[in-house]
Coordinates of C-alpha atoms in Angstrom, one line a residue:
Chain A
X1 CA 33.4 88.7 116.7
X2 CA 34.1 85.0 119.0
X3 CA 33.2 82.6 116.6
X4 CA 33.6 79.7 118.0
X5 CA 32.0 79.3 122.0
X6 CA 32.8 77.1 124.2
X7 CA 31.1 75.9 127.6
X8 CA 30.9 75.5 130.3
X9 CA 34.2 78.0 130.8
X10 CA 35.1 75.9 134.4
X11 CA 33.5 72.5 135.0
X12 CA 34.9 71.1 138.6
X13 CA 34.2 67.7 138.7
X14 CA 35.0 64.5 141.4
X15 CA 37.4 62.4 140.0
X16 CA 35.7 58.9 138.7
X17 CA 32.8 61.3 137.5
X18 CA 31.8 61.7 133.8
X19 CA 32.0 64.9 131.9
X20 CA 30.4 66.6 128.8
X21 CA 32.7 70.2 127.5
X22 CA 30.9 71.6 124.6
X23 CA 31.7 73.8 121.9
X24 CA 29.6 76.2 119.1
X25 CA 30.9 77.0 116.3
X26 CA 29.8 79.8 113.3
X27 CA 33.5 79.3 111.1
X28 CA 32.6 78.7 107.6
X29 CA 34.0 76.7 105.6
X30 CA 34.2 73.8 108.8
X31 CA 36.6 71.8 106.6
X32 CA 37.8 70.0 110.4
X33 CA 37.6 70.4 114.9
X34 CA 39.8 68.9 116.7
X35 CA 40.0 69.4 120.2
X36 CA 43.2 69.5 122.4
X37 CA 44.2 69.4 125.5
X38 CA 46.4 71.9 128.0
X39 CA 47.8 71.2 131.3
X40 CA 48.2 75.3 133.3
X41 CA 51.2 76.3 131.2
X42 CA 52.3 73.8 128.9
X43 CA 51.4 74.0 125.4
X44 CA 48.5 72.5 123.2
X45 CA 48.2 68.9 123.1
X46 CA 45.6 67.4 119.9
X47 CA 43.0 65.1 121.3
X48 CA 41.2 64.1 118.4
X49 CA 40.2 65.4 115.1
X50 CA 36.4 65.1 113.4
X51 CA 36.3 65.9 109.4
X52 CA 32.6 64.3 108.5
X53 CA 29.7 66.3 108.8
X54 CA 28.4 64.2 111.1
X55 CA 31.9 62.1 113.4
X56 CA 32.6 60.8 115.2
X57 CA 36.2 59.8 116.8
X58 CA 37.3 57.6 120.3
X59 CA 40.4 58.3 121.7
X60 CA 41.1 55.9 125.0
X61 CA 38.2 57.8 127.6
X62 CA 37.9 60.9 125.8
X63 CA 34.3 60.4 123.2
X64 CA 33.6 63.6 121.0
X65 CA 31.4 64.3 118.3
X66 CA 30.3 66.9 115.1
X67 CA 27.5 68.1 114.1
X68 CA 28.2 70.4 111.0
X69 CA 24.9 71.2 110.2
X70 CA 23.9 72.6 113.6
X71 CA 28.0 73.7 114.0
X72 CA 27.8 72.1 117.4
X73 CA 30.4 69.3 119.0
X74 CA 31.5 67.7 122.5
X75 CA 33.3 66.0 124.2
X76 CA 33.3 63.5 126.8
X77 CA 35.8 62.5 129.7
X78 CA 34.4 59.2 131.2
X79 CA 35.8 58.1 134.5
X80 CA 37.9 61.7 134.8
X81 CA 41.7 61.5 137.0
X82 CA 43.5 63.9 138.5
X83 CA 45.9 64.6 135.5
X84 CA 43.0 64.9 133.7
X85 CA 42.7 68.5 135.6
X86 CA 43.5 71.1 132.2
X87 CA 41.8 73.4 129.8
X88 CA 40.6 72.0 127.0
X89 CA 40.3 73.8 123.9
X90 CA 37.9 73.8 120.4
X91 CA 39.8 74.7 117.4
X92 CA 37.6 74.7 113.6
X93 CA 40.1 75.1 110.8
X94 CA 38.7 76.2 107.6
X95 CA 40.9 74.4 105.4
X96 CA 41.9 70.6 104.7
X97 CA 45.6 72.6 104.4
X98 CA 48.2 74.2 106.0
X99 CA 46.6 76.8 104.0
X100 CA 44.3 77.0 105.6
X101 CA 43.3 79.9 109.2
X102 CA 42.9 78.1 112.6
X103 CA 39.8 79.0 115.0
X104 CA 40.6 78.8 119.1
X105 CA 38.1 78.4 121.7
X106 CA 39.4 79.8 124.6
X107 CA 38.8 76.9 126.2
X108 CA 36.9 75.1 129.0
X109 CA 38.8 74.8 132.4
X110 CA 38.5 71.8 134.1
X111 CA 39.4 70.7 137.6
X112 CA 39.4 66.7 138.8
X113 CA 39.2 66.5 142.7
X114 CA 40.0 63.4 145.0
Chain B
X1 CA 56.3 63.5 117.3
X2 CA 56.7 66.5 116.0
X3 CA 59.3 69.2 117.7
X4 CA 58.9 72.1 118.7
X5 CA 60.9 74.2 121.4
X6 CA 60.9 77.3 122.7
X7 CA 63.2 80.1 123.9
X8 CA 63.4 81.5 126.8
X9 CA 60.6 79.9 128.5
X10 CA 60.1 82.9 130.3
X11 CA 60.9 87.0 130.3
X12 CA 60.4 90.0 132.2
X13 CA 61.1 93.9 130.5
X14 CA 60.6 96.7 131.1
X15 CA 58.2 99.4 129.1
X16 CA 59.9 100.5 126.5
X17 CA 62.5 97.1 126.1
X18 CA 63.8 95.0 123.1
X19 CA 62.3 91.7 123.6
X20 CA 63.5 88.4 121.2
X21 CA 61.1 85.0 121.2
X22 CA 63.3 81.7 119.4
X23 CA 61.5 78.9 117.8
X24 CA 62.8 75.9 116.3
X25 CA 61.5 73.8 115.0
X26 CA 62.9 70.4 114.0
X27 CA 60.1 68.2 111.9
X28 CA 60.9 70.8 107.6
X29 CA 57.8 70.8 108.9
X30 CA 57.3 74.6 105.7
X31 CA 55.1 76.7 108.0
X32 CA 55.3 78.5 111.2
X33 CA 53.1 80.9 113.7
X34 CA 53.3 82.5 116.0
X35 CA 50.8 82.8 118.3
X36 CA 49.7 84.2 121.9
X37 CA 47.6 83.4 124.1
X38 CA 45.3 86.0 127.2
X39 CA 42.7 84.8 129.7
X40 CA 39.5 85.0 127.9
X41 CA 40.3 85.1 124.8
X42 CA 41.3 81.7 122.0
X43 CA 44.8 81.5 120.0
X44 CA 45.3 84.7 118.1
X45 CA 47.2 84.7 115.5
X46 CA 50.4 87.1 114.9
X47 CA 52.5 86.4 112.4
X48 CA 53.6 82.7 110.5
X49 CA 55.6 82.5 107.7
X50 CA 55.5 79.6 104.8
X51 CA 59.5 79.2 104.6
X52 CA 62.6 80.9 105.0
X53 CA 62.6 84.5 104.1
X54 CA 59.1 84.6 103.8
X55 CA 56.4 86.5 106.7
X56 CA 52.9 87.1 106.1
X57 CA 50.9 89.5 108.7
X58 CA 48.4 87.0 111.8
X59 CA 45.6 88.9 112.7
X60 CA 46.7 90.9 115.7
X61 CA 50.8 91.7 114.4
X62 CA 50.8 95.2 115.3
X63 CA 53.6 95.7 118.2
X64 CA 55.4 92.9 116.6
X65 CA 58.0 91.9 114.3
X66 CA 59.1 88.4 113.7
X67 CA 62.2 86.5 110.7
X68 CA 62.0 83.6 109.5
X69 CA 66.0 82.8 108.3
X70 CA 65.7 79.4 108.3
X71 CA 63.3 76.6 108.4
X72 CA 63.9 75.4 110.9
X73 CA 64.0 78.6 112.6
X74 CA 60.9 81.5 113.5
X75 CA 61.9 84.7 115.5
X76 CA 59.1 87.6 117.1
X77 CA 60.3 90.4 118.0
X78 CA 58.4 93.6 120.1
X79 CA 61.1 96.4 119.9
X80 CA 59.4 99.1 121.7
X81 CA 57.6 96.5 124.7
X82 CA 55.0 97.5 126.5
X83 CA 52.3 96.0 129.2
X84 CA 49.8 94.9 127.0
X85 CA 52.3 92.8 125.4
X86 CA 52.3 90.9 127.8
X87 CA 51.1 87.1 127.7
X88 CA 51.4 83.8 127.1
X89 CA 53.3 83.3 123.3
X90 CA 53.1 80.2 121.8
X91 CA 54.5 78.4 118.5
X92 CA 53.5 76.2 116.2
X93 CA 54.7 74.4 113.1
X94 CA 52.6 72.7 110.2
X95 CA 53.4 70.6 107.1
X96 CA 51.3 71.9 103.7
X97 CA 50.3 68.9 103.6
X98 CA 49.5 67.9 107.3
X99 CA 45.2 69.0 106.9
X100 CA 45.9 71.4 108.9
X101 CA 47.3 69.6 112.0
X102 CA 50.3 72.4 113.6
X103 CA 52.2 71.1 116.5
X104 CA 52.8 73.8 119.2
X105 CA 55.9 74.2 121.8
X106 CA 56.0 74.6 125.2
X107 CA 54.7 78.7 125.8
X108 CA 57.2 81.1 126.4
X109 CA 55.9 83.6 129.0
X110 CA 56.1 87.1 129.0
X111 CA 55.7 89.8 131.5
X112 CA 56.2 93.9 130.7
X113 CA 57.0 96.2 134.0

């Protein structure tokens, strides 16, 4: 059973617009949640990690929230650029060390058009 | 910055073929992982290791073997490749104290005809 669900599956926005990506999960325990960016055919690059029960992070034009009570996270991208075209993957870790397992969402494919 | 490299980057083989995918990390990480990524699925763990000579079974191990020869090198072996193993394979590494963060290689695209 899929434990990390991402929505939408795909999204097309115009350059300069803002967008929001959603992640819902059922992983227990949920130690932390990380968002990755994956360019087509490339590896995963970490954007941000959220740890606290209700957490917020900001990394340039990327900001994220986590609500562990709702088991829900959002990734906001502000003023999108063409280079933001990628797949964004939500990953939930069940422990705070390498002894834990990571649970991967299938990703949201974001396409930014001129 | 953690560095994980994979080779080859692309591989085409035939059904029944023998394939070895290589991964090297140069950051003295204890843990290394092999994942496969398929459309519509999140990354799925095949095998992992917490040190040279150690091997642990992941969630989708059938049809795969792995070997960790040194702390740096982790290999994934497909001894009788099948079309269902056509996928994008990622290697990752992590430090046991790294709060669960894994560093990913660039991936190997394998096609089994």
